[in-house]
mmCIF file of C-alpha atoms in Angstrom:
data_model
loop_
_atom_site.group_PDB
_atom_site.id
_atom_site.type_symbol
_atom_site.label_atom_id
_atom_site.label_comp_id
_atom_site.label_asym_id
_atom_site.label_seq_id
_atom_site.Cartn_x
_atom_site.Cartn_y
_atom_site.Cartn_z
ATOM 1 C CA UNK A 1 -102.710 -55.697 -7.633
ATOM 2 C CA UNK A 2 -102.492 -55.218 -3.852
ATOM 3 C CA UNK A 3 -102.687 -58.958 -3.237
ATOM 4 C CA UNK A 4 -99.772 -59.543 -5.614
ATOM 5 C CA UNK A 5 -97.664 -56.917 -3.809
ATOM 6 C CA UNK A 6 -98.487 -58.415 -0.411
ATOM 7 C CA UNK A 7 -97.621 -61.885 -1.756
ATOM 8 C CA UNK A 8 -94.242 -60.688 -3.054
ATOM 9 C CA UNK A 9 -93.463 -58.988 0.272
ATOM 10 C CA UNK A 10 -94.487 -62.137 2.176
ATOM 11 C CA UNK A 11 -92.293 -64.393 0.036
ATOM 12 C CA UNK A 12 -89.312 -62.053 0.196
ATOM 13 C CA UNK A 13 -89.523 -61.832 3.996
ATOM 14 C CA UNK A 14 -90.416 -65.429 4.912
ATOM 15 C CA UNK A 15 -88.400 -67.592 2.517
ATOM 16 C CA UNK A 16 -84.976 -66.127 3.346
ATOM 17 C CA UNK A 17 -85.713 -66.783 7.038
ATOM 18 C CA UNK A 18 -86.511 -70.422 6.312
ATOM 19 C CA UNK A 19 -83.314 -70.752 4.304
ATOM 20 C CA UNK A 20 -81.235 -69.206 7.111
ATOM 21 C CA UNK A 21 -82.819 -71.587 9.634
ATOM 22 C CA UNK A 22 -82.026 -74.616 7.450
ATOM 23 C CA UNK A 23 -78.457 -73.366 6.996
ATOM 24 C CA UNK A 24 -78.075 -72.922 10.764
ATOM 25 C CA UNK A 25 -79.341 -76.464 11.362
ATOM 26 C CA UNK A 26 -76.860 -77.805 8.797
ATOM 27 C CA UNK A 27 -73.987 -75.949 10.475
ATOM 28 C CA UNK A 28 -74.955 -77.296 13.902
ATOM 29 C CA UNK A 29 -75.270 -80.852 12.561
ATOM 30 C CA UNK A 30 -71.804 -80.521 10.996
ATOM 31 C CA UNK A 31 -70.376 -79.216 14.284
ATOM 32 C CA UNK A 32 -71.850 -82.214 16.115
ATOM 33 C CA UNK A 33 -70.290 -84.677 13.647
ATOM 34 C CA UNK A 34 -66.952 -82.838 13.675
ATOM 35 C CA UNK A 35 -66.975 -82.946 17.476
ATOM 36 C CA UNK A 36 -67.778 -86.699 17.466
ATOM 37 C CA UNK A 37 -64.933 -87.370 15.058
ATOM 38 C CA UNK A 38 -62.487 -85.299 17.118
ATOM 39 C CA UNK A 39 -63.528 -87.177 20.266
ATOM 40 C CA UNK A 40 -62.983 -90.549 18.623
ATOM 41 C CA UNK A 41 -59.477 -89.684 17.408
ATOM 42 C CA UNK A 42 -58.485 -87.748 20.564
ATOM 43 C CA UNK A 43 -58.054 -84.475 18.645
ATOM 44 C CA UNK A 44 -57.881 -82.083 21.600
ATOM 45 C CA UNK A 45 -57.123 -79.034 19.438
ATOM 46 C CA UNK A 46 -60.331 -79.417 17.380
ATOM 47 C CA UNK A 47 -62.350 -80.041 20.538
ATOM 48 C CA UNK A 48 -60.996 -76.893 22.199
ATOM 49 C CA UNK A 49 -61.795 -74.839 19.084
ATOM 50 C CA UNK A 50 -65.382 -76.162 19.072
ATOM 51 C CA UNK A 51 -66.201 -75.545 22.743
ATOM 52 C CA UNK A 52 -67.847 -72.358 24.014
ATOM 53 C CA UNK A 53 -66.754 -71.293 27.503
ATOM 54 C CA UNK A 54 -68.071 -71.521 30.115
ATOM 55 C CA UNK A 55 -68.687 -75.186 29.338
ATOM 56 C CA UNK A 56 -70.535 -77.840 31.344
ATOM 57 C CA UNK A 57 -69.888 -81.591 31.265
ATOM 58 C CA UNK A 58 -72.289 -83.945 33.028
ATOM 59 C CA UNK A 59 -71.085 -87.504 33.573
ATOM 60 C CA UNK A 60 -73.800 -89.923 34.655
ATOM 61 C CA UNK A 61 -72.685 -93.210 36.199
ATOM 62 C CA UNK A 62 -74.595 -96.517 36.178
ATOM 63 C CA UNK A 63 -75.211 -98.652 39.279
ATOM 64 C CA UNK A 64 -76.561 -102.167 39.665
ATOM 65 C CA UNK A 65 -80.285 -102.218 40.317
ATOM 66 C CA UNK A 66 -81.375 -103.023 43.888
ATOM 67 C CA UNK A 67 -82.886 -106.319 42.757
ATOM 68 C CA UNK A 68 -79.568 -107.298 41.150
ATOM 69 C CA UNK A 69 -81.122 -107.436 37.682
ATOM 70 C CA UNK A 70 -80.058 -104.683 35.333
ATOM 71 C CA UNK A 71 -78.768 -101.192 35.968
ATOM 72 C CA UNK A 72 -80.054 -97.823 37.119
ATOM 73 C CA UNK A 73 -78.643 -94.317 36.887
ATOM 74 C CA UNK A 74 -76.178 -93.706 39.698
ATOM 75 C CA UNK A 75 -74.057 -90.766 40.794
ATOM 76 C CA UNK A 76 -73.877 -87.683 38.602
ATOM 77 C CA UNK A 77 -70.739 -85.570 38.284
ATOM 78 C CA UNK A 78 -71.063 -82.060 36.870
ATOM 79 C CA UNK A 79 -67.894 -80.244 35.827
ATOM 80 C CA UNK A 80 -67.998 -76.577 34.849
ATOM 81 C CA UNK A 81 -65.023 -75.268 32.913
ATOM 82 C CA UNK A 82 -64.492 -71.506 32.920
ATOM 83 C CA UNK A 83 -61.184 -71.078 31.077
ATOM 84 C CA UNK A 84 -59.059 -72.610 28.348
ATOM 85 C CA UNK A 85 -56.383 -73.316 30.976
ATOM 86 C CA UNK A 86 -58.896 -75.624 32.730
ATOM 87 C CA UNK A 87 -60.348 -77.030 29.501
ATOM 88 C CA UNK A 88 -57.226 -78.540 27.926
ATOM 89 C CA UNK A 89 -56.161 -80.731 30.895
ATOM 90 C CA UNK A 90 -59.792 -81.755 31.455
ATOM 91 C CA UNK A 91 -60.150 -82.899 27.835
ATOM 92 C CA UNK A 92 -56.763 -84.659 27.898
ATOM 93 C CA UNK A 93 -58.010 -86.711 30.838
ATOM 94 C CA UNK A 94 -61.537 -87.532 29.716
ATOM 95 C CA UNK A 95 -61.402 -87.795 25.898
ATOM 96 C CA UNK A 96 -59.335 -91.027 25.767
ATOM 97 C CA UNK A 97 -62.102 -92.685 27.824
ATOM 98 C CA UNK A 98 -64.931 -91.766 25.418
ATOM 99 C CA UNK A 99 -65.942 -93.443 22.186
ATOM 100 C CA UNK A 100 -68.992 -92.299 20.209
ATOM 101 C CA UNK A 101 -70.806 -94.585 17.779
ATOM 102 C CA UNK A 102 -72.775 -93.549 14.727
ATOM 103 C CA UNK A 103 -71.995 -91.218 11.890
ATOM 104 C CA UNK A 104 -74.738 -88.641 12.490
ATOM 105 C CA UNK A 105 -76.250 -87.222 15.639
ATOM 106 C CA UNK A 106 -80.005 -87.316 16.079
ATOM 107 C CA UNK A 107 -81.399 -83.792 16.558
ATOM 108 C CA UNK A 108 -83.470 -83.557 19.746
ATOM 109 C CA UNK A 109 -86.076 -80.801 19.689
ATOM 110 C CA UNK A 110 -87.108 -78.993 22.877
ATOM 111 C CA UNK A 111 -90.471 -80.768 22.674
ATOM 112 C CA UNK A 112 -88.612 -84.092 23.125
ATOM 113 C CA UNK A 113 -86.866 -82.980 26.337
ATOM 114 C CA UNK A 114 -89.580 -84.651 28.419
ATOM 115 C CA UNK A 115 -88.115 -87.956 27.211
ATOM 116 C CA UNK A 116 -84.775 -86.883 28.713
ATOM 117 C CA UNK A 117 -85.999 -85.337 31.974
ATOM 118 C CA UNK A 118 -84.082 -87.871 34.070
ATOM 119 C CA UNK A 119 -80.862 -87.352 32.117
ATOM 120 C CA UNK A 120 -81.102 -83.552 32.011
ATOM 121 C CA UNK A 121 -82.488 -83.334 35.574
ATOM 122 C CA UNK A 122 -81.788 -79.903 37.034
ATOM 123 C CA UNK A 123 -80.159 -78.534 33.861
ATOM 124 C CA UNK A 124 -83.215 -78.596 31.552
ATOM 125 C CA UNK A 125 -83.409 -74.793 31.402
ATOM 126 C CA UNK A 126 -79.763 -74.542 30.283
ATOM 127 C CA UNK A 127 -80.388 -77.152 27.564
ATOM 128 C CA UNK A 128 -83.542 -75.388 26.293
ATOM 129 C CA UNK A 129 -81.294 -72.652 24.919
ATOM 130 C CA UNK A 130 -79.115 -75.122 22.990
ATOM 131 C CA UNK A 131 -79.439 -77.203 19.833
ATOM 132 C CA UNK A 132 -79.150 -80.766 21.112
ATOM 133 C CA UNK A 133 -77.763 -83.778 19.247
ATOM 134 C CA UNK A 134 -77.849 -87.341 20.554
ATOM 135 C CA UNK A 135 -75.184 -89.916 19.753
ATOM 136 C CA UNK A 136 -74.977 -93.471 21.030
ATOM 137 C CA UNK A 137 -71.842 -94.607 22.794
ATOM 138 C CA UNK A 138 -72.547 -98.289 22.437
ATOM 139 C CA UNK A 139 -74.942 -100.764 23.920
ATOM 140 C CA UNK A 140 -74.365 -103.622 26.301
ATOM 141 C CA UNK A 141 -76.352 -104.087 29.494
ATOM 142 C CA UNK A 142 -77.320 -100.405 29.274
ATOM 143 C CA UNK A 143 -77.637 -97.907 26.457
ATOM 144 C CA UNK A 144 -74.831 -95.386 26.666
ATOM 145 C CA UNK A 145 -75.530 -91.996 25.130
ATOM 146 C CA UNK A 146 -73.908 -88.626 24.722
ATOM 147 C CA UNK A 147 -75.818 -85.374 24.237
ATOM 148 C CA UNK A 148 -74.093 -82.382 22.676
ATOM 149 C CA UNK A 149 -75.614 -78.973 23.363
ATOM 150 C CA UNK A 150 -74.663 -76.420 20.710
ATOM 151 C CA UNK A 151 -75.064 -72.685 21.236
ATOM 152 C CA UNK A 152 -77.031 -71.218 18.324
ATOM 153 C CA UNK A 153 -75.056 -67.991 17.904
ATOM 154 C CA UNK A 154 -71.522 -69.344 18.099
ATOM 155 C CA UNK A 155 -72.239 -72.854 16.727
ATOM 156 C CA UNK A 156 -70.000 -74.245 19.476
ATOM 157 C CA UNK A 157 -70.519 -76.946 22.081
ATOM 158 C CA UNK A 158 -71.733 -75.428 25.350
ATOM 159 C CA UNK A 159 -72.739 -78.575 27.260
ATOM 160 C CA UNK A 160 -72.242 -82.341 27.137
ATOM 161 C CA UNK A 161 -74.160 -85.056 28.931
ATOM 162 C CA UNK A 162 -72.875 -88.619 28.860
ATOM 163 C CA UNK A 163 -73.754 -91.817 30.614
#
């Protein structure tokens, strides 16, 4: 009798939590795809509505390798946007230059951040608090990627990394 009661309590407390977590992951995945689509069609309004301020954009450049064969990561530019008045002109400038491949983003768990320690560099702690999705931006001599960091509570983009 007591075991049955404990089992019912366990199921009623644990299963709804799992369902909420799955629902949250679905929402974040949808936000990532919606953001990708808006980027590709230069939909500034949708982008603005899906960004959480303050917002950080990290642009990683590529340089030729010292031996002249291949490429290495070059200069990094970090832009922090504090207000909507700063955000709109920033997006109007940068969005036409970005194209994102792929239909779905690949979810990157915190345990996989070691694979991105060069890309995330000194911002790893900020990214640990975000749900991260990886999209490819095309491949040529180097693999271009974009990472979208989504804030769990608001389900909005808080940070972007692109190379």
